Coordinates of C-alpha atoms and ligand atoms in Angstrom, one line a residue:
X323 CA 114.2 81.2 103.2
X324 CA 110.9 80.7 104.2
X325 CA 109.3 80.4 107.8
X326 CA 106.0 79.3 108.2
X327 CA 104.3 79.1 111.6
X328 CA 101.6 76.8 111.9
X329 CA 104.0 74.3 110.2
X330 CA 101.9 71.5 111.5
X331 CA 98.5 72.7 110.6
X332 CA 96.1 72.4 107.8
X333 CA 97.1 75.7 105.3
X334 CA 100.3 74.4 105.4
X335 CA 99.2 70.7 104.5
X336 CA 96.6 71.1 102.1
X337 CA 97.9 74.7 100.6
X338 CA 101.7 76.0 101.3
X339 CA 103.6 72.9 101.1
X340 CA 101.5 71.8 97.4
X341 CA 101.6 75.1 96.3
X342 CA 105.9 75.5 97.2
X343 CA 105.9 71.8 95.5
X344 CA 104.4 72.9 92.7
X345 CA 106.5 76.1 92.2
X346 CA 109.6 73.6 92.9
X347 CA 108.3 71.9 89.6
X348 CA 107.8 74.4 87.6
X349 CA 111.5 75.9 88.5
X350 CA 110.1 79.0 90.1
X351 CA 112.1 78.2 92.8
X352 CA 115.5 79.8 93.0
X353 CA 118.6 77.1 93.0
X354 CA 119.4 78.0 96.7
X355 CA 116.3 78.0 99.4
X356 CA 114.8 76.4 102.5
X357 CA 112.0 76.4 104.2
X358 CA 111.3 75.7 107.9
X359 CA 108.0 74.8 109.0
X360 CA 107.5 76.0 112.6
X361 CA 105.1 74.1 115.4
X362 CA 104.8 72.8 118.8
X363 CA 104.5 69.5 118.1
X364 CA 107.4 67.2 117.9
X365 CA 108.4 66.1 114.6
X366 CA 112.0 64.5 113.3
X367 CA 112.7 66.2 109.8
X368 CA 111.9 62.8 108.4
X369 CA 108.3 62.7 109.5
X370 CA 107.5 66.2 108.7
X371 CA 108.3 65.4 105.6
X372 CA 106.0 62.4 105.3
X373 CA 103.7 64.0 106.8
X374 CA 103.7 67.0 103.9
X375 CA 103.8 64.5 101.2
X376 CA 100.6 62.6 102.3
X377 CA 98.9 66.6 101.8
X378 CA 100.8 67.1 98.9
X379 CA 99.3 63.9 97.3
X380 CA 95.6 64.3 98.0
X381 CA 95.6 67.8 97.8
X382 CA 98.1 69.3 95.1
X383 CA 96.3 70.5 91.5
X384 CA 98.8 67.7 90.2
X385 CA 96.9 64.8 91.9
X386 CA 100.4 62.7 92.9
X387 CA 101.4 63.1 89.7
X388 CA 105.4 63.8 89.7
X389 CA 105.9 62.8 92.8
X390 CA 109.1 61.8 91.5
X391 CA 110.7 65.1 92.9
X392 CA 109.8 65.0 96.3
X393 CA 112.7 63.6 97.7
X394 CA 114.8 66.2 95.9
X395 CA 112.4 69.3 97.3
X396 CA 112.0 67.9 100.8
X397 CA 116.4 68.4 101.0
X398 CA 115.0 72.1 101.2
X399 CA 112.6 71.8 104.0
X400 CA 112.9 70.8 107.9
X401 CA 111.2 71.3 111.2
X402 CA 111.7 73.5 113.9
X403 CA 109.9 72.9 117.2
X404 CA 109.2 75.8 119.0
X405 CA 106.3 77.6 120.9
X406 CA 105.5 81.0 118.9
X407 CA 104.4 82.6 122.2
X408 CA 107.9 81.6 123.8
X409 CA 110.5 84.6 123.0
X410 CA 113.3 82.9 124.3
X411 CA 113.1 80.6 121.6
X412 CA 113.6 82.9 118.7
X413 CA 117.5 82.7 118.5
X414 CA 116.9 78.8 116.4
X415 CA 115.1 81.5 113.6
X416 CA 118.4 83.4 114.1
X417 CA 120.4 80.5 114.0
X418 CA 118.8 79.0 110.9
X419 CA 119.1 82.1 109.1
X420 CA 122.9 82.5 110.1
X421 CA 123.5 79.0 108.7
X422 CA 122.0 79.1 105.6
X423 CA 123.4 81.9 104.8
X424 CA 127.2 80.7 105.4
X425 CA 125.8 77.5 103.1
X426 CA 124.2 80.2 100.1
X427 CA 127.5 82.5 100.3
X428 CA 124.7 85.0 100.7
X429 CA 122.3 86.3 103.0
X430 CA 119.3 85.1 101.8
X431 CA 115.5 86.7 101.8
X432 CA 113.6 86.0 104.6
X433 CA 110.1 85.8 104.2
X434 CA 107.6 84.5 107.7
X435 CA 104.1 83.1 106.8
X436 CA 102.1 83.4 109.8
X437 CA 99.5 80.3 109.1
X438 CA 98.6 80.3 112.7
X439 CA 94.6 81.1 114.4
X440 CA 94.5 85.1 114.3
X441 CA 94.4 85.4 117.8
X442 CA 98.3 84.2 117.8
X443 CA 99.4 87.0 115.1
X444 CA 100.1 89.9 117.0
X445 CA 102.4 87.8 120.1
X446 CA 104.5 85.9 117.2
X447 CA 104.7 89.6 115.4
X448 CA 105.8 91.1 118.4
X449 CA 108.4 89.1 118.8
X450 CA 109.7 88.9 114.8
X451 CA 109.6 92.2 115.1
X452 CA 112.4 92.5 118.3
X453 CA 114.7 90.4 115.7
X454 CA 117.0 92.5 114.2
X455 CA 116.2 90.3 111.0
X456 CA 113.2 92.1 110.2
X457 CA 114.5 95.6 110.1
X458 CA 115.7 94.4 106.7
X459 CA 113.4 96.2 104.4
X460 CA 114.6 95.1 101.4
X461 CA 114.9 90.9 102.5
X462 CA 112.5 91.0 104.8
X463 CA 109.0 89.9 104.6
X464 CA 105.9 88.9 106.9
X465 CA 102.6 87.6 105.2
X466 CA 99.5 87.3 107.2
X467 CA 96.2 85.2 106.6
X468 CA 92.8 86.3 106.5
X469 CA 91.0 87.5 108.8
X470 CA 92.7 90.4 109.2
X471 CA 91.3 91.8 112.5
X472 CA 88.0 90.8 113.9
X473 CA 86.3 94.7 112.9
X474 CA 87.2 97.8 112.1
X475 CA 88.9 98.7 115.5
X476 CA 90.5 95.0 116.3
X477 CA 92.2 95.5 112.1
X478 CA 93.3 98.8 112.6
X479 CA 94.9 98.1 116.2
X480 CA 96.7 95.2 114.4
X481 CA 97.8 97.0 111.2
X482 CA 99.3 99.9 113.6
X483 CA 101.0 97.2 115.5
X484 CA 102.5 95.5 112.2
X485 CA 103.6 99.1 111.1
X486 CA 105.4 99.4 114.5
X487 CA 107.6 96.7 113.5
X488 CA 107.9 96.2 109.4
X489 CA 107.6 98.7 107.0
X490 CA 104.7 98.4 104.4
X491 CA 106.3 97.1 102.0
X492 CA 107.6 94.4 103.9
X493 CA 103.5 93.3 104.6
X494 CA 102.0 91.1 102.7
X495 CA 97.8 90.5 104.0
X496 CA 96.7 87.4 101.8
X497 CA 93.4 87.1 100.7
X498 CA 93.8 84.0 98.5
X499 CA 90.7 85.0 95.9
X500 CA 93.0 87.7 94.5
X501 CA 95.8 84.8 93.5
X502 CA 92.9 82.7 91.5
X503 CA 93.5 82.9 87.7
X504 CA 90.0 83.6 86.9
X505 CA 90.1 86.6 89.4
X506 CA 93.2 87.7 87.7
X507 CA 91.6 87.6 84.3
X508 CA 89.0 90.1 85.2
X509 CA 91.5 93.0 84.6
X510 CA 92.8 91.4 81.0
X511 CA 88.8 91.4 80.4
X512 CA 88.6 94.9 81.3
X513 CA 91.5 96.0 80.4
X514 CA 93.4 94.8 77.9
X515 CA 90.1 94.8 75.9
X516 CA 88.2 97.9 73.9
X517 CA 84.9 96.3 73.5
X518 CA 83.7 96.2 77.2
X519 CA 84.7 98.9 78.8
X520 CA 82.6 101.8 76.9
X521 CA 79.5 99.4 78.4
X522 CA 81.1 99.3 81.9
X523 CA 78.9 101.8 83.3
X524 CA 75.4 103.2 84.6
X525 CA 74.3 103.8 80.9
X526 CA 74.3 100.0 79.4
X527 CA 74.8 98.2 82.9
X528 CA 71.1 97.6 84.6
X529 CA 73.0 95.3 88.0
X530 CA 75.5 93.6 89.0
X531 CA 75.5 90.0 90.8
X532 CA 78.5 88.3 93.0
X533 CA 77.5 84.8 94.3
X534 CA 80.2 82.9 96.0
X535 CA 77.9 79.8 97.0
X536 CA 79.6 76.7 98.8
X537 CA 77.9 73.8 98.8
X538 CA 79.9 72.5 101.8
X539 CA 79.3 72.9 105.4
X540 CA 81.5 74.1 108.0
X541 CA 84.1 71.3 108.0
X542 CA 85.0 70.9 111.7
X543 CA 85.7 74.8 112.3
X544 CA 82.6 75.6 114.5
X545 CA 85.1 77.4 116.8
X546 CA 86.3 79.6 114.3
X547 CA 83.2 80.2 112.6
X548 CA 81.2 81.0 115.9
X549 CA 83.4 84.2 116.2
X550 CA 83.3 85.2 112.2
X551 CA 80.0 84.4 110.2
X552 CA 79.7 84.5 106.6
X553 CA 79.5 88.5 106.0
X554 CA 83.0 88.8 107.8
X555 CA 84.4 85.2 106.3
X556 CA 83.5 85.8 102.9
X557 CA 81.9 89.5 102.4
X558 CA 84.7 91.8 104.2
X559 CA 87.0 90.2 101.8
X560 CA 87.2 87.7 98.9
X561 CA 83.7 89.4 98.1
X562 CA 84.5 93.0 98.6
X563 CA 88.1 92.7 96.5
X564 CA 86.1 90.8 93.5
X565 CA 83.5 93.7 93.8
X566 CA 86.7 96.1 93.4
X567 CA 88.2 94.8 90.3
X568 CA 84.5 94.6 88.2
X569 CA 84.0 98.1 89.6
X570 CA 87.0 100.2 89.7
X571 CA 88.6 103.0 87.0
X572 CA 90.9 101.8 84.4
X573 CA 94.4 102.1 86.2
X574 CA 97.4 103.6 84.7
X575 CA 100.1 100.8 85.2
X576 CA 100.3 97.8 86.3
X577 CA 102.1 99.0 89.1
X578 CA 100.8 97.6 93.1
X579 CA 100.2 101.1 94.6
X580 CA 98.4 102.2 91.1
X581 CA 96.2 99.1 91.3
X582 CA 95.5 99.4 95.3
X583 CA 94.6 103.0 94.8
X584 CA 92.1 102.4 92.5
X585 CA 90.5 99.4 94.5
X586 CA 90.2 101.5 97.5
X587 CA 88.5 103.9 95.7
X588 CA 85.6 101.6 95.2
X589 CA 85.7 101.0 98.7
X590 CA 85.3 104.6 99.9
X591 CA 82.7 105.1 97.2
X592 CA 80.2 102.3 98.6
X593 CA 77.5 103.9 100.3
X594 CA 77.3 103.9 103.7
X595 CA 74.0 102.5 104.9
X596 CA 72.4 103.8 108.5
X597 CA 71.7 100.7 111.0
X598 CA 67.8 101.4 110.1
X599 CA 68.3 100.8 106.1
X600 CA 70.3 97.3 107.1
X601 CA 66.8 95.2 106.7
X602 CA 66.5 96.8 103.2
X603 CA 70.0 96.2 101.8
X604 CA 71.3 93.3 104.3
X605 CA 69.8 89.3 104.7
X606 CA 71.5 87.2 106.7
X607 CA 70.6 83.4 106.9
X608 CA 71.3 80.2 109.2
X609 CA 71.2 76.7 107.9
X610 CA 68.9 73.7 109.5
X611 CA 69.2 70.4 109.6
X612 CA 68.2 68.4 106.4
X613 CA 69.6 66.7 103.8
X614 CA 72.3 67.3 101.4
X615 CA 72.3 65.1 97.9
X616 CA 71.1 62.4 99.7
X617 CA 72.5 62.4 102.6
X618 CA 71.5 63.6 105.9
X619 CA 73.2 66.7 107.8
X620 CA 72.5 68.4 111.0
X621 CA 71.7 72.0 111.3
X622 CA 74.5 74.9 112.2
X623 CA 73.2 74.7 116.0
X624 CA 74.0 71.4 116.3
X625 CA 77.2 71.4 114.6
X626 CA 80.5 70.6 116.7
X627 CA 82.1 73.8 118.7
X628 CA 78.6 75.6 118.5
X629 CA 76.4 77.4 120.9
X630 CA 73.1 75.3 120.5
X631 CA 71.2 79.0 120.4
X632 CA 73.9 80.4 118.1
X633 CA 73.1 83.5 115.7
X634 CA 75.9 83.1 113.1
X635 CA 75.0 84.0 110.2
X636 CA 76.1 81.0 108.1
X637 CA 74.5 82.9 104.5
X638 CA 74.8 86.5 103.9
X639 CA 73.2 88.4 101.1
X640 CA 73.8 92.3 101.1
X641 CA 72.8 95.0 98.0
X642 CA 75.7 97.8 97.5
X643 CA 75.8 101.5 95.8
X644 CA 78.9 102.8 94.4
X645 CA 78.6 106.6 94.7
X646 CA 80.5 108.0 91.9
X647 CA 79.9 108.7 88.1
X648 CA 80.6 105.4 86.7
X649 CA 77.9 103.3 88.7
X650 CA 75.8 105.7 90.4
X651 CA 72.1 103.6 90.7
X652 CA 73.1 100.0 89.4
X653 CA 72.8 97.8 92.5
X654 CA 75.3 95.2 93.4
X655 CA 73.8 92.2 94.3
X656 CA 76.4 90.1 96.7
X657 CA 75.3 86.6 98.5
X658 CA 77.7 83.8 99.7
X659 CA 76.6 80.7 102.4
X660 CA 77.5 77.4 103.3
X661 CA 75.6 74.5 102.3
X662 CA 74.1 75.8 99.2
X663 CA 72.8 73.9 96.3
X664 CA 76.3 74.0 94.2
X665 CA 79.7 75.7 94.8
X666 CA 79.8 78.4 92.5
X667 CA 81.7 81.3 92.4
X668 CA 80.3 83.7 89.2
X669 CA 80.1 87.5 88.5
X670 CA 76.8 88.4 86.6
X671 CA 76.6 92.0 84.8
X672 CA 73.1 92.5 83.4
X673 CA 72.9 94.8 80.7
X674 CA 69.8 97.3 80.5
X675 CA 67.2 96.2 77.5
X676 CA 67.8 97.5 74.2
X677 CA 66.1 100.9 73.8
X678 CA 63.4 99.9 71.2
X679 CA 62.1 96.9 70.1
X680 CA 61.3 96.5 66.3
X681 CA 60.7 92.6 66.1
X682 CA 56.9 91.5 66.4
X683 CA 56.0 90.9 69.9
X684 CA 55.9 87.1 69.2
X685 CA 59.3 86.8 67.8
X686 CA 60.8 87.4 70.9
X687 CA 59.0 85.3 73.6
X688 CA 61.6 84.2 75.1
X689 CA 64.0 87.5 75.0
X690 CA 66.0 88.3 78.0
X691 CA 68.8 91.0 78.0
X692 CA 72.7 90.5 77.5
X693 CA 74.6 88.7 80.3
X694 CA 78.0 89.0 80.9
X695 CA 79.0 86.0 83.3
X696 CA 82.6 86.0 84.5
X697 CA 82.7 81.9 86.3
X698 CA 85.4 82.1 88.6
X699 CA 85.0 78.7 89.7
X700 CA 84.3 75.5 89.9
X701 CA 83.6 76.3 86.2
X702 CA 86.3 78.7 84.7
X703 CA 85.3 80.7 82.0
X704 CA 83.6 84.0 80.5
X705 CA 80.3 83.8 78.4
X706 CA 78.2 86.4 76.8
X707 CA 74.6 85.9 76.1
X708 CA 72.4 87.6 73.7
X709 CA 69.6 87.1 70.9
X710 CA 70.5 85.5 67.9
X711 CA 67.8 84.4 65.1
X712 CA 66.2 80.9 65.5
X713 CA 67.4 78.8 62.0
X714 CA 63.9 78.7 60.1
X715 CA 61.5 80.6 57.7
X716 CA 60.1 82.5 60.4
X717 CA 61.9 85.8 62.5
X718 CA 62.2 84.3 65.8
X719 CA 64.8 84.9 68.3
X720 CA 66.5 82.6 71.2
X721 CA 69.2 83.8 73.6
X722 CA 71.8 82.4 72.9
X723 CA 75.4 82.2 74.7
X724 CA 79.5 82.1 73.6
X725 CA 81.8 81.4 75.8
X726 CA 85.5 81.5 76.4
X727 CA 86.3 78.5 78.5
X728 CA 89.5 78.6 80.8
X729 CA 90.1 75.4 81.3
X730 CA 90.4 74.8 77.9
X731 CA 93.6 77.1 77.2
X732 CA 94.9 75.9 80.9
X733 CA 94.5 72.6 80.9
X734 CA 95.8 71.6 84.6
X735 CA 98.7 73.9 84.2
X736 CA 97.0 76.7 85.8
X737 CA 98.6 77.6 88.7
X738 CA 96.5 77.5 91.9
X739 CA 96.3 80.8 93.9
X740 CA 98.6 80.5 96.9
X741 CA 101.2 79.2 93.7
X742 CA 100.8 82.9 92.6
X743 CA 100.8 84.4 95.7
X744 CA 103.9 82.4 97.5
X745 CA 106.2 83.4 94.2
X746 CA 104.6 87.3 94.2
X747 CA 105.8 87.1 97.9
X748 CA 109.3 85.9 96.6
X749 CA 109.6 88.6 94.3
X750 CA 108.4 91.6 96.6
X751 CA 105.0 92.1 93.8
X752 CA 102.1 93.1 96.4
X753 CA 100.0 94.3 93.6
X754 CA 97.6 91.2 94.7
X755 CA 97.8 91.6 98.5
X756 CA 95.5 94.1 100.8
X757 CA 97.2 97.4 101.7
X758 CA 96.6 98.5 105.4
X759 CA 93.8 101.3 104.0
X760 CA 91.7 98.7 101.6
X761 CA 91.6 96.6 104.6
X762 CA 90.2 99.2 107.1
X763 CA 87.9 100.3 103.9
X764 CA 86.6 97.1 103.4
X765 CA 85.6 97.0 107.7
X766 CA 83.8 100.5 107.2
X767 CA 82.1 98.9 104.1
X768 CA 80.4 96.3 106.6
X769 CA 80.5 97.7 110.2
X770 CA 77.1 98.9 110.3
X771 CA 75.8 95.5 109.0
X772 CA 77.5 93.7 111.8
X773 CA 76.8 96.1 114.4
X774 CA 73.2 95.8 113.6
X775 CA 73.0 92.1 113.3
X776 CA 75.0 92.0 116.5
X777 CA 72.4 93.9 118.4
X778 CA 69.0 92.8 117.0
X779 CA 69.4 89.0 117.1
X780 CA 67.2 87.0 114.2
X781 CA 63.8 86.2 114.8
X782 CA 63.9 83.5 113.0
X783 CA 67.0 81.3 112.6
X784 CA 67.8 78.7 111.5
X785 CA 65.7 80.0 107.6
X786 CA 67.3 78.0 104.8
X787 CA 67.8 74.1 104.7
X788 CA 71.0 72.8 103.1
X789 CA 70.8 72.6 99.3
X790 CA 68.6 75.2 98.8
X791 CA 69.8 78.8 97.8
X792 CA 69.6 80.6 101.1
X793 CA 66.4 82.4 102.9
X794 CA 63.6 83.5 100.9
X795 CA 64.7 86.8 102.2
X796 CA 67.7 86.8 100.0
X797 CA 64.9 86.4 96.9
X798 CA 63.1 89.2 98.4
X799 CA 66.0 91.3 98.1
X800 CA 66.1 91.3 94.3
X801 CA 62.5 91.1 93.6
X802 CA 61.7 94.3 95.6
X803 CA 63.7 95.7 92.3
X804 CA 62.6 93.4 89.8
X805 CA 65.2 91.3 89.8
X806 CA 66.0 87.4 90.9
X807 CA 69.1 85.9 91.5
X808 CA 71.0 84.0 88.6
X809 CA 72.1 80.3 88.9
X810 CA 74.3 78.8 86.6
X811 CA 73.6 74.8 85.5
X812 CA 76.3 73.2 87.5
X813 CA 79.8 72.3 86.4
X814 CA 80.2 69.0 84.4
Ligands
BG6_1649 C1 88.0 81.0 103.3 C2 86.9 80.9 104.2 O1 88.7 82.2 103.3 O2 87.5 80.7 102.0 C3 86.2 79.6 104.2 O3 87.4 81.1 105.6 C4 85.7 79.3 102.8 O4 85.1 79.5 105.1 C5 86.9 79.5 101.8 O5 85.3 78.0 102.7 C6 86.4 79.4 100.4 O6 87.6 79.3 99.5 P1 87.5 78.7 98.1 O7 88.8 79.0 97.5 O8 87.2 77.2 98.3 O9 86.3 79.4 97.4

C-alpha cells in the first residue's frame, strides 16, 4: 500500500504514477496493492484518475503505448483529501490501511512517499511518526525527495528528527540519478570487469570530468530555485553520488551497507578547501537573457518568482581532490547549469599519455590520449578512444573510438529510474538510496563553497548567455592545469 503526499502535484504526474504504471506492466507489482494519492484539492476517485492518465500518456517511457491496462491499474488507486499539516486528519491513513488489510487477508506493507516542497517534510513526518503504523520496522517505510535539508545543519536537524520516529532502515532519501540504468552500469563497468580497474588510479588516470549540462531553463520553479542554486540542486547530490561510484574501492558484496560504506568514504576523502582557495577550485555562473536555438529567452533575473538582483548561481563548476592512495593528485573536474548548449550528462576519465613515443613526430599529428566516456544520458552508452593506424602505405595514426551503446541492448525496455527505485522501495533494497552519513558527507563536501558564495556576492552576474557552456571562468578552471572541458557531439 502505497501513500503518496503531494498526490496532486507534478512528481507524482509526470514520475510516480508512470513509473507505478509501468511496474504494473511489467508485473512487478504484487497481485494485492493500492495506492492512495494524498492532497488538498478536491478530487472524486474518477478524476484523479483521469487526471494521472493525461501524465501517464505524455510522460511515461511507453509514450501511450498500452494504455490498454489503465483501467485495470487505476482499480488500485484512489484519492484521499486531506491537509498534511492537519493531524486530526490522520485516522483516513489509519482507516485505509485497516481496510485493505481485511480486503488482502493480510496486513499489508506500508510504504509513504513524501512528494511534497521540503519545507512540508518534517510537520507530515511528525505526524506519520505519532501513528502507531510506523513503529512497524519490518512493513513500514517513509521515502523522502531531494533536497534533503537546505545545509549541513538544516539535513542533520531533519535526519535526527526522521530517526526520532523510523528506524534507518525504514528511510529511504531518493536521489533519482542513482535509479538511472546508465548510473547503475558504472559498477558492472568497474566491477564485474578485469580490464579497467588496474588503470582506475593515480598511475594511468591524468583527470577526471562530470558534466551534467541542461539545456533547459528553470521551468516555472523560480521559487524553488531562488532558495537552492545549482551547486546545492545538482552538485550536493546527483553530482557528488556519480563522483562516488567512478571513485570508490571495489566493495565486497553487493550488500546496501557494503556499497554506502564505500561511497562515503569518497566523501570523507574529498579535500576540504578553506573559504580563501574557493576562487581557485569553485565557479559559479548566472545566465542572461539571449537566445536559445532560435528562440528568444529572458535572463535568470527576470525569470518568474525571482529577485530582479538575485545571486543564484544558475551554473556551478567546482575542481575536487580525493585524499587517499587510489586518486591522490588527479583533479575531478565537476560543472552542471541550466540553459546550456545540450543536455548531457557524461563522465570523462582521461588517461595520462603513453610514456614514450616511438612513432615519427608527423605520424601522430593529431594524437590525443585514451578517453574513457561513460554517457549517462540523453545518449546512453560507454566508448573508449584511442590511436589506431590510418589504412594506407604510410604509418599514420587517428584516434579513433568503440563504443558500447545502451540503447541498443535496451531498446525502450529500460526501465526509468523512479521504476527502479519505487520497486527497491517495495522490496526493502536501499543499496541505491542516501544513508543519513553520505548525506551529511556530501553537505561537508560543499559547505565551504556556499558559505563563501553566500558572503561575497558575484561581481559580475549574470556571465554566461544561454546556449553557451557556462562563464569563461569555468574554462579558466581547466586551463590553469592544462586542461579544457570535453563536449560530446550531441545525441542523434
Ligand atoms: C532535479 C533538479 O533533481 O534534477 C532539477 O532539481 C534538474 O533542477 C533535474 O532539472 C535533472 O534531472 P534529469 O534526470 O533530467 O537529469
Amino acid at each position: 500500500m502505497i501513500f503518496i503526499f503531494g498526490g496532486s502535484g507534478d512528481l507524482n504526474y509526470r514520475k510516480l504514477t508512470p513509473a507505478l504504471y509501468n511496474l504494473f506492466l511489467d508485473n512487478w507489482m504484487p497481485d494485492k496493492f493500492a495506492i492512495a494519492g494524498i492532497g488538498r484539492s478536491p478530487y472524486s476517485d474518477e478524476a484523479f484518475h483521469e487526471h494521472l492518465l493525461d501524465g501517464v500518456t505524455k510522460f511515461s517511457r511507453r509514450k501511450g503505448k498500452q494504455n490498454g491496462h489503465w483501467t485495470e491499474f487505476s482499480q488500485h488507486v484512489s484519492y484521499l483529501q486531506m491537509d498534511g499539516d492537519d493531524a486530526s486528519a490522520y485516522h483516513k491513513i489509519t482507516d485505509l490501511v485497516k481496510q485493505k488489510e481485511d480486503e488482502f487477508g493480510v496486513h499489508p506493507n506500508v510504504i509513504f512517499y513524501l512528494a511534497v516542497a521540503p519545507q512540508l517534510v518534517p510537520s507530515i513526518a511528525t505526524k506519520l511518526g505519532a501513528l502507531k503504523l510506523c513503529a512497524e520496522k519490518g512493513t513500514t517505510r517513509i521515502v523522502v525527495e531531494k533536497p534533503f535539508g537546505h545545509d549541513l545543519e538544516s539535513a542533520h536537524d531533519l535526519n535526527m528528527l526522521l530517526s526520532s520516529m523510523f528506524a534507518e532502515e525504514q528511510i529511504f532519501r531518493i536521489d533519482h540519478y542513482l535509479g538511472k540504468e546508465t548510473v547503475q552500469n558504472i559498477l558492472a563497468l568497474r566491477f564485474a570487469n578485469a580490464l579497467f580497474e588496474p588503470l582506475w588510479n593515480r598511475n594511468y588516470i591524468d583527470h577526471i570530468q562530470i558534466t551534467a549540462a541542461e539545456s533547459v531553463g528553470l521551468e516555472g520553479r523560480g521559487g524553488y530555485f531562488e532558495h537552492a542554486g545549482a551547486l546545492r540542486d545538482m552538485v550536493q547530490n546527483h553530482i557528488l553520488q556519480i563522483l562516488c561510484m567512478i571513485a570508490m574501492e571495489p566493495p565486497v558484496s553487493f550488500d546496501a551497507n557494503e556499497i554506502r560504506n564505500k561511497k562515503v568514504d569518497v566523501l570523507n576523502a574529498i579535500r576540504r578547501i578553506s573559504k580563501d582557495q574557493v576562487r581557485d577550485y569553485a565557479v559559479r555562473g548566472q545566465y542572461s537573457g539571449g537566445w536559445k536555438k532560435g528562440e528568444k529567452v529572458v535572463g535568470y533575473r527576470e525569470e518568474e518568482g525571482v529577485d530582479p538582483q538575485s545571486n543564484i548561481d544558475t551554473f556551478a563548476a567546482v575542481k575536487f581532490y580525493i585524499d587517499n592512495w587510489r586518486w591522490q593528485g588527479v583533479p575531478i573536474y565537476v560543472r552542471t547549469g541550466k540553459y546550456l548548449n545540450q543536455k548531457a550528462t557524461h563522465i570523462t576519465l582521461q588517461f595520462k599519455p603513453a610514456p614514450h613515443y616511438a612513432f615519427p613526430s608527423e605520424s601522430a599529428e593529431s594524437w590525443r590520449s585514451n578517453l574513457l566516456t561513460i554517457s549517462i544520458q540523453p545518449s546512453m552508452d560507454i566508448s573508449i578512444s584511442f590511436q589506431a593506424k590510418r589504412p594506407g602505405q604510410t604509418m599514420e595514426l587517428d584516434p579513433v573510438k568503440m563504443t558500447f551503446d545502451y540503447d541498443e541492448v535496451a531498446g525502450d525496455h529500460a526501465p526509468e529510474a523512479y521504476e527502479t527505485l519505487l520497486l527497491d522501495v517495495m522490496e526493502g533494497n536501499a543499496t541505491l538510496f542516501m544513508r543519513n552519513d553520505q548525506v551529511d558527507a556530501a553537505w561537508k563536501v560543499i559547505t565551504p563553497i556556499l558559505e563563501t558564495w553566500e558572503s561575497r556576492p558575484p561581481q559580475n552576474f549574470p556571465n554566461y548567455a544561454p546556449d553557451s557552456w557556462g562563464p569563461d571562468a569555468a574554462d579558466a578552471l581547466l586551463a590553469r592545469d592544462g586542461h579544457t572541458w570535453i563536449n560530446l557531439p550531441p545525441a542523434l
